[in-house]
Coordinates of C-alpha atoms in Angstrom, one line a residue:
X663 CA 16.9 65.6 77.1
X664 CA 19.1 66.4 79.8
X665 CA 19.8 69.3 82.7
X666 CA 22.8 71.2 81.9
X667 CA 25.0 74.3 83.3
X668 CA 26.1 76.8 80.9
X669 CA 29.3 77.9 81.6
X670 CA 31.8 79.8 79.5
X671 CA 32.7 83.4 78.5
X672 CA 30.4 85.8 76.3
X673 CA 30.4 84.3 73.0
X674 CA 31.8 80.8 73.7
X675 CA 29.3 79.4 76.2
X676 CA 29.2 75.9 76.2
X677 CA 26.5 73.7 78.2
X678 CA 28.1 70.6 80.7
X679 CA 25.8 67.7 81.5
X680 CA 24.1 66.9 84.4
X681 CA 23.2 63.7 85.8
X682 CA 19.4 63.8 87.1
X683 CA 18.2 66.5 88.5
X684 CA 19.8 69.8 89.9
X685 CA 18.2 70.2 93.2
X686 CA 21.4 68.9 95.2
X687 CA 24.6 67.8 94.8
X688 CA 25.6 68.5 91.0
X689 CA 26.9 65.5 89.2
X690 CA 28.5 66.3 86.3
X691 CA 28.4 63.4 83.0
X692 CA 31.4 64.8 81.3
X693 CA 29.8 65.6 78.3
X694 CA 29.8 69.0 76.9
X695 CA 28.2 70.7 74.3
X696 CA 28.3 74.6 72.5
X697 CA 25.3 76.4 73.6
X698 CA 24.8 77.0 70.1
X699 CA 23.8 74.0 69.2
X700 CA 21.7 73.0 72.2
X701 CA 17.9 73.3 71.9
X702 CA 17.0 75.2 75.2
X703 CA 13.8 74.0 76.4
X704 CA 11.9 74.8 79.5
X705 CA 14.0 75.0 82.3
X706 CA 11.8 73.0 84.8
X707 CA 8.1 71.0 85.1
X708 CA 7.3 72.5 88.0
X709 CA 4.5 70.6 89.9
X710 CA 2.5 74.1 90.4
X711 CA 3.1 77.6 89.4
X712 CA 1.8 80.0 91.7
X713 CA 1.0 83.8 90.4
X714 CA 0.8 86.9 92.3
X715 CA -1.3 89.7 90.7
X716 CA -1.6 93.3 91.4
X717 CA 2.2 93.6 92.4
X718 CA 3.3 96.8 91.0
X719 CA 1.2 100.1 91.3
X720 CA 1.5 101.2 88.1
X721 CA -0.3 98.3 86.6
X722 CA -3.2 98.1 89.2
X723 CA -3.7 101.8 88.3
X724 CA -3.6 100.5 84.3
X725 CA -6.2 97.8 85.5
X726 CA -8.8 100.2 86.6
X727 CA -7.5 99.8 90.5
X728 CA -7.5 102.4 93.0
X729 CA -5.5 101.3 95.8
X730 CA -3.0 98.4 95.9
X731 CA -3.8 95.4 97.9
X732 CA -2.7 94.6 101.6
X733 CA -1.6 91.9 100.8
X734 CA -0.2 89.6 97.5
X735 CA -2.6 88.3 95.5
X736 CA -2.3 84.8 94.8
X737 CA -3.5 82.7 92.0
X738 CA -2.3 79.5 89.9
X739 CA -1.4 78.4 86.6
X740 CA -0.8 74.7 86.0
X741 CA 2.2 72.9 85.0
X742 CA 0.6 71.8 81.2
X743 CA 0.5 75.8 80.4
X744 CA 4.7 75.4 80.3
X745 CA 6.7 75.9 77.5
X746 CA 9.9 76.8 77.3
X747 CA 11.8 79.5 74.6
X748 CA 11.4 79.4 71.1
X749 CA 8.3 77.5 71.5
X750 CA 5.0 79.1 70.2
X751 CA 2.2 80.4 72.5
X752 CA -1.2 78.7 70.8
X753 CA -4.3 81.9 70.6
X754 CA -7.0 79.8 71.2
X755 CA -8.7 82.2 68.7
X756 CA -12.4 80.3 69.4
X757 CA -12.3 80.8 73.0
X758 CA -10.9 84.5 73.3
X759 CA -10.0 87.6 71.0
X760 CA -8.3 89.8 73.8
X761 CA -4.9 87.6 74.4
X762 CA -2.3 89.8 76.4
X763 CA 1.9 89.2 77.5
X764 CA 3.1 89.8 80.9
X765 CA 6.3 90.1 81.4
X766 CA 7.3 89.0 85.1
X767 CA 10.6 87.4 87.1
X768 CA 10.1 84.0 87.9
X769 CA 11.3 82.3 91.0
X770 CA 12.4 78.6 90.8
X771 CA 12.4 76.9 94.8
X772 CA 15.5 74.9 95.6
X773 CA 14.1 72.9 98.7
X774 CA 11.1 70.9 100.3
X775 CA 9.6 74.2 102.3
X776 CA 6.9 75.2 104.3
X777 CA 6.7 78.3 106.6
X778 CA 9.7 79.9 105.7
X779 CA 10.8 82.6 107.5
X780 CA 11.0 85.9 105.0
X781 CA 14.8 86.3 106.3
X782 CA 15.4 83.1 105.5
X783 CA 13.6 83.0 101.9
X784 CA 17.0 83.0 100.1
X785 CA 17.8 79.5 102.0
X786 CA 15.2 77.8 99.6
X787 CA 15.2 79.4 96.0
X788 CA 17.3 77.7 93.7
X789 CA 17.3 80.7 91.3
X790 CA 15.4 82.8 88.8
X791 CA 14.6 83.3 85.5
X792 CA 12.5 85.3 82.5
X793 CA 8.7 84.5 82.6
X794 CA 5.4 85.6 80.2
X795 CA 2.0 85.1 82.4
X796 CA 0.0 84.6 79.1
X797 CA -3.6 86.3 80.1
X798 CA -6.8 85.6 78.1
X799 CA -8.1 89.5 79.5
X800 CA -11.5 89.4 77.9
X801 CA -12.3 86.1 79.6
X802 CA -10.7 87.1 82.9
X803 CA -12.8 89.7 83.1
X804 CA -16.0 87.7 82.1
X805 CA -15.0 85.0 84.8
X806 CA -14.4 87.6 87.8
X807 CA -11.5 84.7 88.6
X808 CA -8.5 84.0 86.3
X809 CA -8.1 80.5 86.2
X810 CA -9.3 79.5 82.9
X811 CA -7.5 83.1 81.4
X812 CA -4.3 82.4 82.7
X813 CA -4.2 78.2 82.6
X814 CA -4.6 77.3 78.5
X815 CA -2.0 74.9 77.5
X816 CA 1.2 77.5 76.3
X817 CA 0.4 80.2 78.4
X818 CA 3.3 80.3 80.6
X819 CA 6.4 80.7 78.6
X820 CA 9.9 80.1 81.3
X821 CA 13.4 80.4 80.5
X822 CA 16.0 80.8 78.6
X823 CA 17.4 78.9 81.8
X824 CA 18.0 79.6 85.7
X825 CA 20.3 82.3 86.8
X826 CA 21.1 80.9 90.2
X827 CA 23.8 83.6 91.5
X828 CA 21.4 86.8 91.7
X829 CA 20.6 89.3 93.7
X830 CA 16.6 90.4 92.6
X831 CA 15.7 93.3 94.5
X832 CA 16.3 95.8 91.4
X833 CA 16.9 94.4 88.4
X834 CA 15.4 95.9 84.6
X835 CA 12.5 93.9 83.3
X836 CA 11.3 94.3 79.5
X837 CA 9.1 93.2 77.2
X838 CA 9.2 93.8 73.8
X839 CA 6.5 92.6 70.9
X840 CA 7.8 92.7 67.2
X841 CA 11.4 94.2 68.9
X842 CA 8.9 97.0 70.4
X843 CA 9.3 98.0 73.8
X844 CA 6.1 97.6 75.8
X845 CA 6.7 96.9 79.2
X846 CA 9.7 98.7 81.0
X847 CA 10.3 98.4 84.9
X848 CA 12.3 97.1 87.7
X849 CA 12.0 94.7 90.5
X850 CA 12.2 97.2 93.3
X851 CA 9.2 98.5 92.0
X852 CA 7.5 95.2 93.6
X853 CA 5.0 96.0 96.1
X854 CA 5.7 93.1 98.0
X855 CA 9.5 91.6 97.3
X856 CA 11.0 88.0 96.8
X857 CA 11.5 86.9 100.5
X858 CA 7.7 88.4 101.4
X859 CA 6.5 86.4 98.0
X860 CA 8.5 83.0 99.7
X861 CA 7.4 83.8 102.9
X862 CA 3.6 84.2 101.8
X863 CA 2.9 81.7 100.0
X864 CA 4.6 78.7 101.6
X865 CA 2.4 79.7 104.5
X866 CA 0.0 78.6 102.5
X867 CA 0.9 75.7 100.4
X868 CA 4.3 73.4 100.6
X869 CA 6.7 74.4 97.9
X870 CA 8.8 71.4 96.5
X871 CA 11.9 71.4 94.6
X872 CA 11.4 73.0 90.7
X873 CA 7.9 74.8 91.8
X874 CA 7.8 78.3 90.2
X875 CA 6.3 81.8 91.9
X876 CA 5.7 84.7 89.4
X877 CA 6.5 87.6 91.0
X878 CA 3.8 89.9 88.9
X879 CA 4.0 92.3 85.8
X880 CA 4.8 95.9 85.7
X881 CA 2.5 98.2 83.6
X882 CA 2.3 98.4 79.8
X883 CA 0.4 94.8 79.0
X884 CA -1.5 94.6 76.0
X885 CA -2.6 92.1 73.0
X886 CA -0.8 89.8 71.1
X887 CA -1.9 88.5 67.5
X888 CA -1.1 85.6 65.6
X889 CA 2.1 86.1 64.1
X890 CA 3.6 88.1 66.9
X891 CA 7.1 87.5 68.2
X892 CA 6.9 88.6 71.8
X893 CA 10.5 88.7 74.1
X894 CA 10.9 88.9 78.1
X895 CA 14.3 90.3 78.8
X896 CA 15.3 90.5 82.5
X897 CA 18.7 92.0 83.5
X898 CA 21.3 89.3 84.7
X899 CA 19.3 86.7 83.5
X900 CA 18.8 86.7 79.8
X901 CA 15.7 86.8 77.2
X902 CA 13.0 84.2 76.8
X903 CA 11.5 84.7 73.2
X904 CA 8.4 83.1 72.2
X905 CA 6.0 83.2 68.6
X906 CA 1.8 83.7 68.7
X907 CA 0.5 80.9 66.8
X908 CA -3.6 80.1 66.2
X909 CA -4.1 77.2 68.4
X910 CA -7.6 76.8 66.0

């Protein structure tokens, strides 16, 4: 297993080696293969993935929410809940029967950060890509806090890789489950953007290379069943398409 670049026109993208990680100077192996025949996995291990909920208006309306919040909500999911496309999101069908996609852009840092500046947020992302923030709704709503809902093991689908020359302030975000759509919005619908996101949380915590923000879902969640093929599609990035299994 190995970090790659695709590169290539429409139709004929082929995937070059990388020699260890990404984060820095790119070294390239030589070695080059057809996407077509390269199993995509997740596109990093970050060491923490850090949520933000309530981020569009429509969906804290959908969520029974009057007003939206002051200020980004932030919450975490960890690193074991990663899986990359094509792999299967496990229903832990003993633990919860109200299991629900959310669609959301995913930021992937670049650089050791702390207290960055919002107009210098863009110095430290390395680049973005499709995310699901797998929700287990009946037990957030028991808890009153979302960790357990939101961290089972498969529960944060990434990929299909990282788009790293983007601009994200308006870009089309959809889900779809069984090639229906269900979710339909854009980023500049974000109540609080990318470089407030950046800026907010690393005055929090210290962001290190590979660590992911999820930048929140738009409105139109709902359940997933065992069977379901459910697909994240984010304009200039690509589509990161994951089966519901039974985990039990």
């Amino acid at each position: 297993m190995t970090f790659g670049v695709v590169e290539g026109a429409r139709g004929e993208e082929f995937v070059s080696a990388v020699a260890g990680h990404p984060f820095g100077d790119i070294q390239f192996t030589g070695d080059r293969f057809p996407l077509a025949e390269v199993r995509l996995v997740a596109p990093m291990l970050p060491s923490k993935i850090v949520a933000i909920g309530k981020n569009y208006a429509d969906h804290v309306r959908e969520m029974g929410g009057d007003e939206p919040p002051a200020e980004p909500v932030i919450f975490s999911k960890p690193s074991t809940s990663v899986i990359g496309p094509g792999e299967a999101v496990a229903y832990p069908e003993k633990l919860s029967q109200r299991v629900d996609f959310e669609g959301e852009l995913a930021v992937v840092i670049g650089r050791l950060c702390r207290e960055v500046p919002v107009e210098r947020a863009h110095e430290v992302i390395f680049g973005y890509t499709c995310a699901n923030d797998v929700t287990a709704r009946d037990l957030q709503k028991r808890d009153g806090q979302w960790t357990r809902a939101k961290g089972f093991d498969t529960f944060c689908p990434l990929g299909p890789w990282i788009e790293t020359v983007l601009d994200p302030s308006d870009l089309a975000i959809t889900t779809t489950v069984n090639g229906e759509i269900r979710q339909s919005g854009r980023t500049s619908q974000l109540l609080h953007d990318v470089p407030t996101l950046v800026a907010y949380v690393s005055a929090v915590m210290t962001l290190i290379p590979g660590d992911v923000i999820l930048t929140g879902t738009p409105a139109g969640v709902g359940p997933l069943t065992v069977g379901d093929e459910v697909s994240v599609g984010i304009e200039g990035i690509g589509t990161l398409t994951n089966r519901v299994v039974s985990r039990d």
